[in-house]
mmCIF file of C-alpha atoms and ligand atoms in Angstrom:
data_model
loop_
_atom_site.group_PDB
_atom_site.id
_atom_site.type_symbol
_atom_site.label_atom_id
_atom_site.label_comp_id
_atom_site.label_asym_id
_atom_site.label_seq_id
_atom_site.Cartn_x
_atom_site.Cartn_y
_atom_site.Cartn_z
ATOM 1 C CA MET A 26 0.000 0.000 0.000
ATOM 2 C CA THR A 27 0.739 3.684 0.082
ATOM 3 C CA LEU A 28 3.767 4.590 2.143
ATOM 4 C CA SER A 29 6.995 3.618 3.848
ATOM 5 C CA LEU A 30 8.939 5.222 6.672
ATOM 6 C CA SER A 31 12.304 6.390 5.478
ATOM 7 C CA GLY A 32 14.514 8.138 8.021
ATOM 8 C CA ILE A 33 14.004 9.107 11.664
ATOM 9 C CA GLY A 34 15.416 11.862 13.874
ATOM 10 C CA LEU A 35 15.019 12.483 17.602
ATOM 11 C CA ALA A 36 15.947 15.654 19.502
ATOM 12 C CA LEU A 37 15.836 15.906 23.280
ATOM 13 C CA PRO A 38 16.516 18.845 25.572
ATOM 14 C CA ARG A 39 19.948 18.885 27.229
ATOM 15 C CA ARG A 40 18.583 18.644 30.772
ATOM 16 C CA ARG A 41 17.627 15.213 32.082
ATOM 17 C CA VAL A 42 15.657 15.389 35.319
ATOM 18 C CA SER A 43 15.410 12.391 37.657
ATOM 19 C CA ASN A 44 12.408 11.851 39.927
ATOM 20 C CA ASP A 45 14.389 12.965 42.965
ATOM 21 C CA GLU A 46 15.538 16.142 41.209
ATOM 22 C CA LEU A 47 11.980 16.859 40.085
ATOM 23 C CA ALA A 48 10.730 16.578 43.664
ATOM 24 C CA GLN A 49 13.521 18.870 44.802
ATOM 25 C CA ILE A 50 13.011 21.504 42.075
ATOM 26 C CA THR A 51 9.217 21.681 42.408
ATOM 27 C CA GLY A 52 8.827 21.058 46.110
ATOM 28 C CA ILE A 53 5.902 18.670 45.457
ATOM 29 C CA ASP A 54 5.307 15.906 47.973
ATOM 30 C CA THR A 55 6.411 12.824 46.033
ATOM 31 C CA THR A 56 9.085 10.153 45.955
ATOM 32 C CA ASP A 57 11.112 8.325 43.339
ATOM 33 C CA GLU A 58 9.555 5.113 44.595
ATOM 34 C CA TRP A 59 5.954 6.351 44.110
ATOM 35 C CA ILE A 60 6.627 7.641 40.612
ATOM 36 C CA GLN A 61 8.462 4.510 39.486
ATOM 37 C CA THR A 62 5.882 2.145 40.972
ATOM 38 C CA MET A 63 2.830 4.031 39.715
ATOM 39 C CA THR A 64 4.105 5.062 36.271
ATOM 40 C CA GLY A 65 7.399 3.316 35.382
ATOM 41 C CA ILE A 66 9.095 6.700 34.945
ATOM 42 C CA SER A 67 12.543 7.316 36.424
ATOM 43 C CA SER A 68 13.534 10.468 34.504
ATOM 44 C CA ARG A 69 12.437 12.776 31.717
ATOM 45 C CA TYR A 70 14.050 15.515 29.596
ATOM 46 C CA MET A 71 12.920 19.088 30.190
ATOM 47 C CA THR A 72 13.614 22.205 28.174
ATOM 48 C CA THR A 73 15.568 24.974 29.878
ATOM 49 C CA ASP A 74 16.772 27.538 27.341
ATOM 50 C CA GLU A 75 15.825 25.474 24.267
ATOM 51 C CA THR A 76 12.602 26.068 22.336
ATOM 52 C CA LEU A 77 10.348 23.424 20.832
ATOM 53 C CA ILE A 78 11.035 25.074 17.489
ATOM 54 C CA GLU A 79 14.761 24.344 17.870
ATOM 55 C CA LEU A 80 14.136 20.723 18.877
ATOM 56 C CA ALA A 81 11.816 20.218 15.901
ATOM 57 C CA GLU A 82 14.358 21.754 13.512
ATOM 58 C CA GLN A 83 17.082 19.446 14.843
ATOM 59 C CA ALA A 84 14.892 16.332 14.597
ATOM 60 C CA ALA A 85 13.870 17.273 11.040
ATOM 61 C CA THR A 86 17.478 17.812 9.927
ATOM 62 C CA ASP A 87 18.506 14.448 11.423
ATOM 63 C CA ALA A 88 15.580 12.585 9.816
ATOM 64 C CA LEU A 89 16.423 13.993 6.375
ATOM 65 C CA ALA A 90 20.081 12.988 6.790
ATOM 66 C CA ASP A 91 18.991 9.516 7.917
ATOM 67 C CA ALA A 92 16.747 9.186 4.842
ATOM 68 C CA HIS A 93 19.541 10.507 2.561
ATOM 69 C CA ILE A 94 17.146 13.139 1.256
ATOM 70 C CA ASP A 95 18.160 16.669 0.429
ATOM 71 C CA PRO A 96 15.865 19.231 2.111
ATOM 72 C CA SER A 97 15.003 20.598 -1.353
ATOM 73 C CA GLU A 98 13.261 17.276 -2.105
ATOM 74 C CA VAL A 99 10.745 17.672 0.746
ATOM 75 C CA ASP A 100 7.367 18.491 -0.743
ATOM 76 C CA TYR A 101 5.081 18.559 2.328
ATOM 77 C CA ILE A 102 5.621 19.183 6.047
ATOM 78 C CA ILE A 103 3.172 18.074 8.726
ATOM 79 C CA ALA A 104 3.889 18.872 12.373
ATOM 80 C CA ALA A 105 1.837 17.111 15.053
ATOM 81 C CA THR A 106 1.848 19.291 18.163
ATOM 82 C CA MET A 107 -0.417 20.974 20.702
ATOM 83 C CA GLY A 108 1.517 24.130 19.891
ATOM 84 C CA CYS A 109 4.956 25.686 19.821
ATOM 85 C CA GLU A 110 6.217 29.023 21.109
ATOM 86 C CA THR A 111 4.236 30.868 18.409
ATOM 87 C CA SER A 112 0.494 30.257 17.923
ATOM 88 C CA THR A 113 1.163 31.390 14.408
ATOM 89 C CA PRO A 114 3.268 30.734 12.374
ATOM 90 C CA SER A 115 2.918 27.010 12.813
ATOM 91 C CA LEU A 116 5.713 24.726 13.965
ATOM 92 C CA ALA A 117 5.750 23.262 10.437
ATOM 93 C CA CYS A 118 6.426 26.730 8.961
ATOM 94 C CA HIS A 119 9.354 27.226 11.346
ATOM 95 C CA VAL A 120 10.828 23.930 10.164
ATOM 96 C CA ALA A 121 10.215 24.870 6.498
ATOM 97 C CA GLU A 122 12.139 28.097 7.032
ATOM 98 C CA HIS A 123 14.951 26.282 8.819
ATOM 99 C CA ILE A 124 15.476 23.666 6.102
ATOM 100 C CA GLY A 125 14.890 26.240 3.356
ATOM 101 C CA VAL A 126 11.874 24.858 1.479
ATOM 102 C CA GLN A 127 8.730 26.461 0.085
ATOM 103 C CA CYS A 128 6.412 23.429 0.147
ATOM 104 C CA PRO A 129 3.092 23.291 2.058
ATOM 105 C CA ALA A 130 3.630 23.232 5.811
ATOM 106 C CA VAL A 131 0.878 22.710 8.370
ATOM 107 C CA ASP A 132 0.345 21.736 12.020
ATOM 108 C CA LEU A 133 -2.224 19.268 13.267
ATOM 109 C CA ASN A 134 -3.293 18.657 16.845
ATOM 110 C CA ALA A 135 -4.390 15.153 17.780
ATOM 111 C CA ALA A 136 -2.572 15.191 21.134
ATOM 112 C CA CYS A 137 -0.720 11.916 21.790
ATOM 113 C CA VAL A 138 -2.118 10.315 18.616
ATOM 114 C CA GLY A 139 -0.559 12.980 16.386
ATOM 115 C CA PHE A 140 1.921 10.647 14.713
ATOM 116 C CA LEU A 141 -0.790 8.218 13.572
ATOM 117 C CA TYR A 142 -3.015 11.072 12.370
ATOM 118 C CA SER A 143 -0.045 12.470 10.425
ATOM 119 C CA LEU A 144 0.511 9.086 8.772
ATOM 120 C CA ASP A 145 -3.130 9.109 7.663
ATOM 121 C CA TYR A 146 -2.745 12.568 6.102
ATOM 122 C CA ALA A 147 0.521 11.547 4.476
ATOM 123 C CA ALA A 148 -1.079 8.402 3.024
ATOM 124 C CA GLY A 149 -3.819 10.549 1.483
ATOM 125 C CA LEU A 150 -1.318 12.981 -0.014
ATOM 126 C CA ILE A 151 0.704 10.156 -1.526
ATOM 127 C CA GLU A 152 -2.393 8.385 -2.883
ATOM 128 C CA ARG A 153 -3.479 11.614 -4.596
ATOM 129 C CA GLY A 154 -0.022 12.034 -6.088
ATOM 130 C CA ARG A 155 0.208 15.303 -4.179
ATOM 131 C CA ALA A 156 3.543 14.624 -2.462
ATOM 132 C CA ARG A 157 6.407 12.112 -2.518
ATOM 133 C CA ASN A 158 8.738 13.181 0.306
ATOM 134 C CA ILE A 159 6.715 14.119 3.358
ATOM 135 C CA LEU A 160 8.374 15.259 6.537
ATOM 136 C CA ILE A 161 6.328 14.416 9.637
ATOM 137 C CA ILE A 162 7.424 16.127 12.831
ATOM 138 C CA THR A 163 6.066 15.398 16.269
ATOM 139 C CA GLY A 164 7.061 17.770 19.041
ATOM 140 C CA GLU A 165 5.866 18.760 22.443
ATOM 141 C CA ARG A 166 7.094 20.948 25.280
ATOM 142 C CA MET A 167 4.900 19.271 27.860
ATOM 143 C CA SER A 168 6.743 21.022 30.702
ATOM 144 C CA ALA A 169 5.232 24.293 29.456
ATOM 145 C CA HIS A 170 1.672 22.909 29.579
ATOM 146 C CA VAL A 171 1.413 21.179 32.945
ATOM 147 C CA ASP A 172 0.626 22.465 36.427
ATOM 148 C CA TRP A 173 3.833 22.098 38.457
ATOM 149 C CA THR A 174 1.865 22.158 41.713
ATOM 150 C CA ASP A 175 -0.246 19.135 40.681
ATOM 151 C CA ARG A 176 1.765 16.095 41.734
ATOM 152 C CA ARG A 177 -0.577 13.675 39.936
ATOM 153 C CA THR A 178 0.137 15.259 36.550
ATOM 154 C CA CYS A 179 3.493 17.018 36.463
ATOM 155 C CA ILE A 180 5.505 13.866 37.129
ATOM 156 C CA LEU A 181 4.163 12.183 33.991
ATOM 157 C CA PHE A 182 5.485 14.206 31.087
ATOM 158 C CA GLY A 183 8.688 14.925 29.192
ATOM 159 C CA ASP A 184 9.764 17.229 26.335
ATOM 160 C CA GLY A 185 11.165 16.295 22.941
ATOM 161 C CA ALA A 186 10.715 16.220 19.181
ATOM 162 C CA ALA A 187 10.963 13.489 16.577
ATOM 163 C CA ALA A 188 10.763 13.538 12.792
ATOM 164 C CA VAL A 189 10.075 10.823 10.240
ATOM 165 C CA VAL A 190 10.409 11.016 6.469
ATOM 166 C CA VAL A 191 7.537 9.287 4.693
ATOM 167 C CA ARG A 192 7.739 8.223 1.037
ATOM 168 C CA PRO A 193 5.663 6.144 -1.384
ATOM 169 C CA GLY A 194 6.062 2.482 -0.495
ATOM 170 C CA SER A 195 4.370 -0.660 0.641
ATOM 171 C CA ALA A 196 4.952 -0.647 4.412
ATOM 172 C CA LEU A 197 1.550 0.561 5.564
ATOM 173 C CA GLN A 198 -0.796 -2.405 6.052
ATOM 174 C CA TYR A 199 -3.484 -0.901 8.255
ATOM 175 C CA LEU A 200 -4.478 2.421 9.795
ATOM 176 C CA ASN A 201 -7.494 3.133 11.968
ATOM 177 C CA LEU A 202 -8.339 6.359 13.799
ATOM 178 C CA GLN A 203 -11.209 7.207 16.076
ATOM 179 C CA THR A 204 -12.357 9.798 18.579
ATOM 180 C CA ARG A 205 -14.265 8.839 21.702
ATOM 181 C CA PRO A 206 -15.355 12.410 22.452
ATOM 182 C CA ASP A 207 -14.691 13.506 26.034
ATOM 183 C CA THR A 208 -13.287 16.996 26.323
ATOM 184 C CA GLU A 209 -13.251 17.057 30.127
ATOM 185 C CA VAL A 210 -10.766 14.368 31.169
ATOM 186 C CA ILE A 211 -7.720 16.129 29.689
ATOM 187 C CA ASN A 212 -7.857 19.787 28.775
ATOM 188 C CA GLN A 213 -6.051 23.061 28.902
ATOM 189 C CA TYR A 214 -7.414 26.539 28.224
ATOM 190 C CA ARG A 215 -5.070 28.891 26.457
ATOM 191 C CA ARG A 216 -5.377 32.639 26.729
ATOM 192 C CA MET A 217 -6.084 34.457 23.483
ATOM 193 C CA CYS A 218 -4.193 37.581 24.420
ATOM 194 C CA GLY A 219 -5.572 39.971 21.818
ATOM 195 C CA ASN A 220 -7.637 42.880 23.160
ATOM 196 C CA SER A 221 -10.994 42.678 21.449
ATOM 197 C CA PRO A 222 -13.352 45.519 22.467
ATOM 198 C CA LEU A 223 -16.314 43.092 22.223
ATOM 199 C CA SER A 224 -15.246 40.112 24.337
ATOM 200 C CA THR A 225 -13.597 39.492 27.675
ATOM 201 C CA PRO A 226 -10.146 37.898 27.667
ATOM 202 C CA ASP A 227 -10.142 34.109 27.926
ATOM 203 C CA GLU A 228 -9.068 32.352 31.081
ATOM 204 C CA GLU A 229 -5.801 30.491 30.899
ATOM 205 C CA THR A 230 -5.247 27.214 32.772
ATOM 206 C CA PRO A 231 -2.439 24.699 32.884
ATOM 207 C CA MET A 232 -3.246 21.144 31.826
ATOM 208 C CA HIS A 233 -6.001 19.422 33.771
ATOM 209 C CA LEU A 234 -5.882 15.624 33.825
ATOM 210 C CA GLU A 235 -8.342 13.210 35.438
ATOM 211 C CA GLY A 236 -5.789 10.430 35.793
ATOM 212 C CA GLN A 237 -7.992 7.508 36.767
ATOM 213 C CA LYS A 238 -10.578 8.164 34.039
ATOM 214 C CA VAL A 239 -7.839 8.535 31.417
ATOM 215 C CA PHE A 240 -6.220 5.358 32.689
ATOM 216 C CA LYS A 241 -9.462 3.376 32.220
ATOM 217 C CA TYR A 242 -10.091 4.878 28.770
ATOM 218 C CA ALA A 243 -6.532 4.062 27.750
ATOM 219 C CA VAL A 244 -6.643 0.413 28.796
ATOM 220 C CA SER A 245 -9.972 -0.285 27.090
ATOM 221 C CA LEU A 246 -9.242 1.733 23.920
ATOM 222 C CA MET A 247 -5.870 0.062 23.523
ATOM 223 C CA GLU A 248 -7.314 -3.406 23.941
ATOM 224 C CA GLN A 249 -10.066 -2.622 21.442
ATOM 225 C CA GLU A 250 -7.699 -1.071 18.876
ATOM 226 C CA ILE A 251 -5.222 -3.954 19.015
ATOM 227 C CA THR A 252 -7.950 -6.613 18.800
ATOM 228 C CA THR A 253 -9.615 -4.863 15.843
ATOM 229 C CA ALA A 254 -6.308 -4.467 13.995
ATOM 230 C CA LEU A 255 -5.450 -8.155 14.449
ATOM 231 C CA ASP A 256 -8.965 -9.282 13.444
ATOM 232 C CA THR A 257 -9.033 -7.037 10.367
ATOM 233 C CA LEU A 258 -5.664 -8.299 9.129
ATOM 234 C CA GLN A 259 -6.481 -11.863 10.258
ATOM 235 C CA LEU A 260 -3.278 -12.017 12.261
ATOM 236 C CA GLN A 261 -2.550 -13.851 15.497
ATOM 237 C CA ALA A 262 -1.057 -11.700 18.262
ATOM 238 C CA ASP A 263 2.304 -13.486 17.993
ATOM 239 C CA GLN A 264 2.571 -12.639 14.281
ATOM 240 C CA ILE A 265 3.265 -9.042 15.299
ATOM 241 C CA ASP A 266 6.972 -8.642 16.068
ATOM 242 C CA HIS A 267 6.753 -5.385 18.036
ATOM 243 C CA TYR A 268 3.883 -3.493 19.659
ATOM 244 C CA LEU A 269 4.750 0.203 19.833
ATOM 245 C CA ILE A 270 2.339 1.669 22.345
ATOM 246 C CA HIS A 271 2.027 5.317 23.349
ATOM 247 C CA GLN A 272 4.132 5.669 26.483
ATOM 248 C CA ALA A 273 1.643 7.221 28.917
ATOM 249 C CA ASN A 274 2.114 4.985 31.935
ATOM 250 C CA ARG A 275 3.866 1.638 32.159
ATOM 251 C CA ARG A 276 0.960 0.240 34.152
ATOM 252 C CA ILE A 277 -1.477 1.051 31.300
ATOM 253 C CA ILE A 278 0.654 -1.035 28.940
ATOM 254 C CA ASP A 279 1.087 -3.818 31.525
ATOM 255 C CA PHE A 280 -2.699 -4.033 31.999
ATOM 256 C CA ALA A 281 -3.251 -4.370 28.270
ATOM 257 C CA ILE A 282 -0.481 -6.967 27.952
ATOM 258 C CA GLU A 283 -2.166 -9.029 30.634
ATOM 259 C CA ARG A 284 -5.665 -8.676 29.208
ATOM 260 C CA LEU A 285 -4.530 -9.480 25.664
ATOM 261 C CA GLY A 286 -2.186 -12.284 26.765
ATOM 262 C CA ILE A 287 0.723 -11.108 24.579
ATOM 263 C CA SER A 288 4.389 -11.572 25.550
ATOM 264 C CA PRO A 289 5.767 -8.444 27.293
ATOM 265 C CA ASP A 290 8.999 -8.883 25.269
ATOM 266 C CA LYS A 291 7.108 -7.599 22.245
ATOM 267 C CA PHE A 292 6.439 -4.227 23.919
ATOM 268 C CA PRO A 293 9.485 -1.924 23.768
ATOM 269 C CA MET A 294 9.381 0.896 26.325
ATOM 270 C CA ASN A 295 11.047 4.257 26.721
ATOM 271 C CA ILE A 296 8.790 5.776 29.367
ATOM 272 C CA ASP A 297 11.391 4.995 32.054
ATOM 273 C CA ARG A 298 13.829 7.523 30.546
ATOM 274 C CA TYR A 299 11.532 9.967 28.708
ATOM 275 C CA GLY A 300 8.187 10.026 30.516
ATOM 276 C CA ASN A 301 5.135 10.710 28.358
ATOM 277 C CA MET A 302 6.291 12.796 25.376
ATOM 278 C CA SER A 303 2.809 12.787 23.789
ATOM 279 C CA ALA A 304 2.973 12.246 19.988
ATOM 280 C CA VAL A 305 6.763 11.905 20.171
ATOM 281 C CA SER A 306 6.574 8.600 22.087
ATOM 282 C CA ILE A 307 6.104 6.211 19.151
ATOM 283 C CA PRO A 308 8.651 7.733 16.710
ATOM 284 C CA ALA A 309 11.099 7.889 19.650
ATOM 285 C CA LEU A 310 10.598 4.128 20.140
ATOM 286 C CA LEU A 311 11.218 3.578 16.427
ATOM 287 C CA HIS A 312 14.352 5.708 16.571
ATOM 288 C CA GLU A 313 15.751 3.720 19.462
ATOM 289 C CA MET A 314 14.890 0.340 17.912
ATOM 290 C CA ARG A 315 16.673 1.361 14.722
ATOM 291 C CA LYS A 316 19.756 2.406 16.699
ATOM 292 C CA ASN A 317 20.016 -0.800 18.714
ATOM 293 C CA ASN A 318 19.006 -3.104 15.847
ATOM 294 C CA THR A 319 15.980 -4.580 17.606
ATOM 295 C CA ILE A 320 13.961 -3.957 14.472
ATOM 296 C CA GLN A 321 14.749 -6.012 11.361
ATOM 297 C CA PRO A 322 13.652 -5.667 7.726
ATOM 298 C CA GLY A 323 10.341 -7.450 7.275
ATOM 299 C CA ASP A 324 9.322 -7.117 10.953
ATOM 300 C CA THR A 325 5.649 -6.348 11.498
ATOM 301 C CA LEU A 326 4.933 -3.461 13.864
ATOM 302 C CA LEU A 327 1.638 -2.564 15.474
ATOM 303 C CA MET A 328 1.478 1.027 16.721
ATOM 304 C CA CYS A 329 -1.297 2.191 19.031
ATOM 305 C CA ALA A 330 -1.907 5.521 20.762
ATOM 306 C CA PHE A 331 -4.595 7.355 22.742
ATOM 307 C CA GLY A 332 -4.747 10.933 23.938
ATOM 308 C CA ALA A 333 -6.728 14.049 24.796
ATOM 309 C CA GLY A 334 -10.009 14.290 23.017
ATOM 310 C CA MET A 335 -10.122 11.283 23.499
ATOM 311 C CA THR A 336 -8.344 10.535 20.257
ATOM 312 C CA CYS A 337 -7.207 7.021 19.554
ATOM 313 C CA GLY A 338 -5.734 4.991 16.726
ATOM 314 C CA SER A 339 -3.610 2.108 15.559
ATOM 315 C CA SER A 340 -1.543 1.195 12.559
ATOM 316 C CA VAL A 341 0.315 -1.860 11.281
ATOM 317 C CA ILE A 342 3.517 -1.401 9.336
ATOM 318 C CA GLN A 343 5.931 -3.831 7.776
ATOM 319 C CA TRP A 344 9.383 -2.459 8.399
ATOM 320 C CA ASP A 345 11.265 -1.826 5.185
ATOM 321 C CA PRO A 346 14.114 0.524 5.973
ATOM 322 C CA PRO A 347 15.309 2.964 3.323
ATOM 323 C CA THR A 348 17.643 1.764 0.623
ATOM 324 C CA THR A 349 20.720 3.983 0.605
HETATM 325 O O1 UT7 B 27 -1.265 10.489 27.244
HETATM 326 C C1 UT7 B 27 -2.395 10.419 28.081
HETATM 327 C C2 UT7 B 27 -2.084 11.300 29.271
HETATM 328 N N1 UT7 B 27 -2.319 10.853 30.609
HETATM 329 C C3 UT7 B 27 -2.275 9.624 31.114
HETATM 330 O O2 UT7 B 27 -2.100 8.666 30.447
HETATM 331 C C4 UT7 B 27 -2.457 9.475 32.612
HETATM 332 C C5 UT7 B 27 -3.197 8.237 32.981
HETATM 333 N N2 UT7 B 27 -3.347 8.123 34.425
HETATM 334 C C6 UT7 B 27 -2.339 7.711 35.225
HETATM 335 O O3 UT7 B 27 -1.275 7.410 34.722
HETATM 336 C C7 UT7 B 27 -2.587 7.606 36.716
HETATM 337 O O4 UT7 B 27 -3.943 7.923 36.978
HETATM 338 C C8 UT7 B 27 -1.666 8.525 37.565
HETATM 339 C C9 UT7 B 27 -0.245 8.000 37.546
HETATM 340 C C10 UT7 B 27 -1.741 9.950 37.060
HETATM 341 C C11 UT7 B 27 -2.137 8.500 39.036
HETATM 342 O O5 UT7 B 27 -2.230 7.146 39.488
HETATM 343 P P1 UT7 B 27 -3.546 6.683 40.259
HETATM 344 O O6 UT7 B 27 -3.418 5.252 40.564
HETATM 345 O O7 UT7 B 27 -4.729 7.080 39.401
HETATM 346 O O8 UT7 B 27 -3.435 7.509 41.590
HETATM 347 P P2 UT7 B 27 -4.498 8.492 42.276
HETATM 348 O O9 UT7 B 27 -4.595 9.776 41.542
HETATM 349 O O10 UT7 B 27 -5.751 7.745 42.554
HETATM 350 O O11 UT7 B 27 -3.773 8.745 43.656
HETATM 351 C C12 UT7 B 27 -3.510 7.684 44.612
HETATM 352 C C13 UT7 B 27 -2.804 8.284 45.800
HETATM 353 C C14 UT7 B 27 -3.475 9.535 46.343
HETATM 354 O O12 UT7 B 27 -3.290 9.556 47.737
HETATM 355 P P3 UT7 B 27 -4.536 9.303 48.721
HETATM 356 O O13 UT7 B 27 -5.537 10.328 48.348
HETATM 357 O O14 UT7 B 27 -4.979 7.913 48.416
HETATM 358 O O15 UT7 B 27 -3.911 9.461 50.070
HETATM 359 C C15 UT7 B 27 -2.695 10.649 45.723
HETATM 360 O O16 UT7 B 27 -2.759 11.833 46.475
HETATM 361 O O17 UT7 B 27 -1.490 8.689 45.404
HETATM 362 C C16 UT7 B 27 -1.307 10.062 45.720
HETATM 363 N N3 UT7 B 27 -0.428 10.655 44.701
HETATM 364 C C17 UT7 B 27 0.891 10.766 44.863
HETATM 365 N N4 UT7 B 27 1.719 10.421 45.858
HETATM 366 C C18 UT7 B 27 3.039 10.668 45.694
HETATM 367 C C19 UT7 B 27 -0.801 11.162 43.501
HETATM 368 N N5 UT7 B 27 0.293 11.612 42.863
HETATM 369 C C20 UT7 B 27 1.354 11.384 43.669
HETATM 370 C C21 UT7 B 27 2.734 11.623 43.566
HETATM 371 N N6 UT7 B 27 3.533 11.250 44.596
HETATM 372 N N7 UT7 B 27 3.284 12.195 42.475
#
């Protein structure tokens, strides 16, 4: 079918923050033991003087080098993000300027499912003959969204950006997206800081997260997505080589592993070192698996993510790395 993944880049902030450091910096009442036991997280990267724009530019440059593609060959840029330092221009436009291209560049916001939504858009563009070298960027500065006095939420997230080059190919076997609308369980109100004479300024709030409700959604949506993907493709669970699951909480993944009865060895994790990086989680897993050779040509990958909205989706890809 439609597309193949062809080059991956990952950019992380310089500062790695352990659970103990986080407790010390914020003054919240927590412990390394609680965070590790309840989430599987031991550290995360947090921006200090870097911007999300810079991380995205770095990830994009690295992905293009990895794909052996000259920036001038990029003919569409999609950035999946809840927002960068500028509301406008988009993060995608910043990357276009950085790599020096004049192709279409647009942001989309599907929270933690942004990478899978971007793949769907890219597949459509390729099918229509609209683009051949699509640069997908996922990037989030979660540390700038969360409430650092809310110990249930602030310990969960990390910052970073990843980029993947997508080209025509036959890797994509399956892609399903859905929304189970619930706009209360995770939300954040952003202040529109213009000064309209006809309306009052909007309230601004940091991210609000109803952890237990999200947890339950995540476990059931993940189980449903994986089962539907396997049924649709008429595959047995063990015919999938790697399950790349959005890294929201290790316990969410463990629950699903138990309920689905699939070997935990098939579930690579990076939440221990990165926390929840939203849409960056899955491409970051891919990046790491490429680097340490745990992913081989011909391997079948099932990706599954869920996030604010509630958005949800899954995709099956046969790994066919770029020919150089
Ligand atoms: O990408 C999607 C984004 N979000 C998620 O995926 C989040 C999904 N939800 C979760 O991961 C979990 O709900 C959390 C890890 C956020 C919280 O775990 P929980 O099992 O739902 O804990 P809880 O909120 O019910 O809190 C249990 C206890 C409470 O103490 P009491 O009231 O029983 O005395 C909390 O006050 O744990 C306490 N607690 C903490 N203690 C130490 C909550 N946060 C902390 C903390 N350190 N950081």
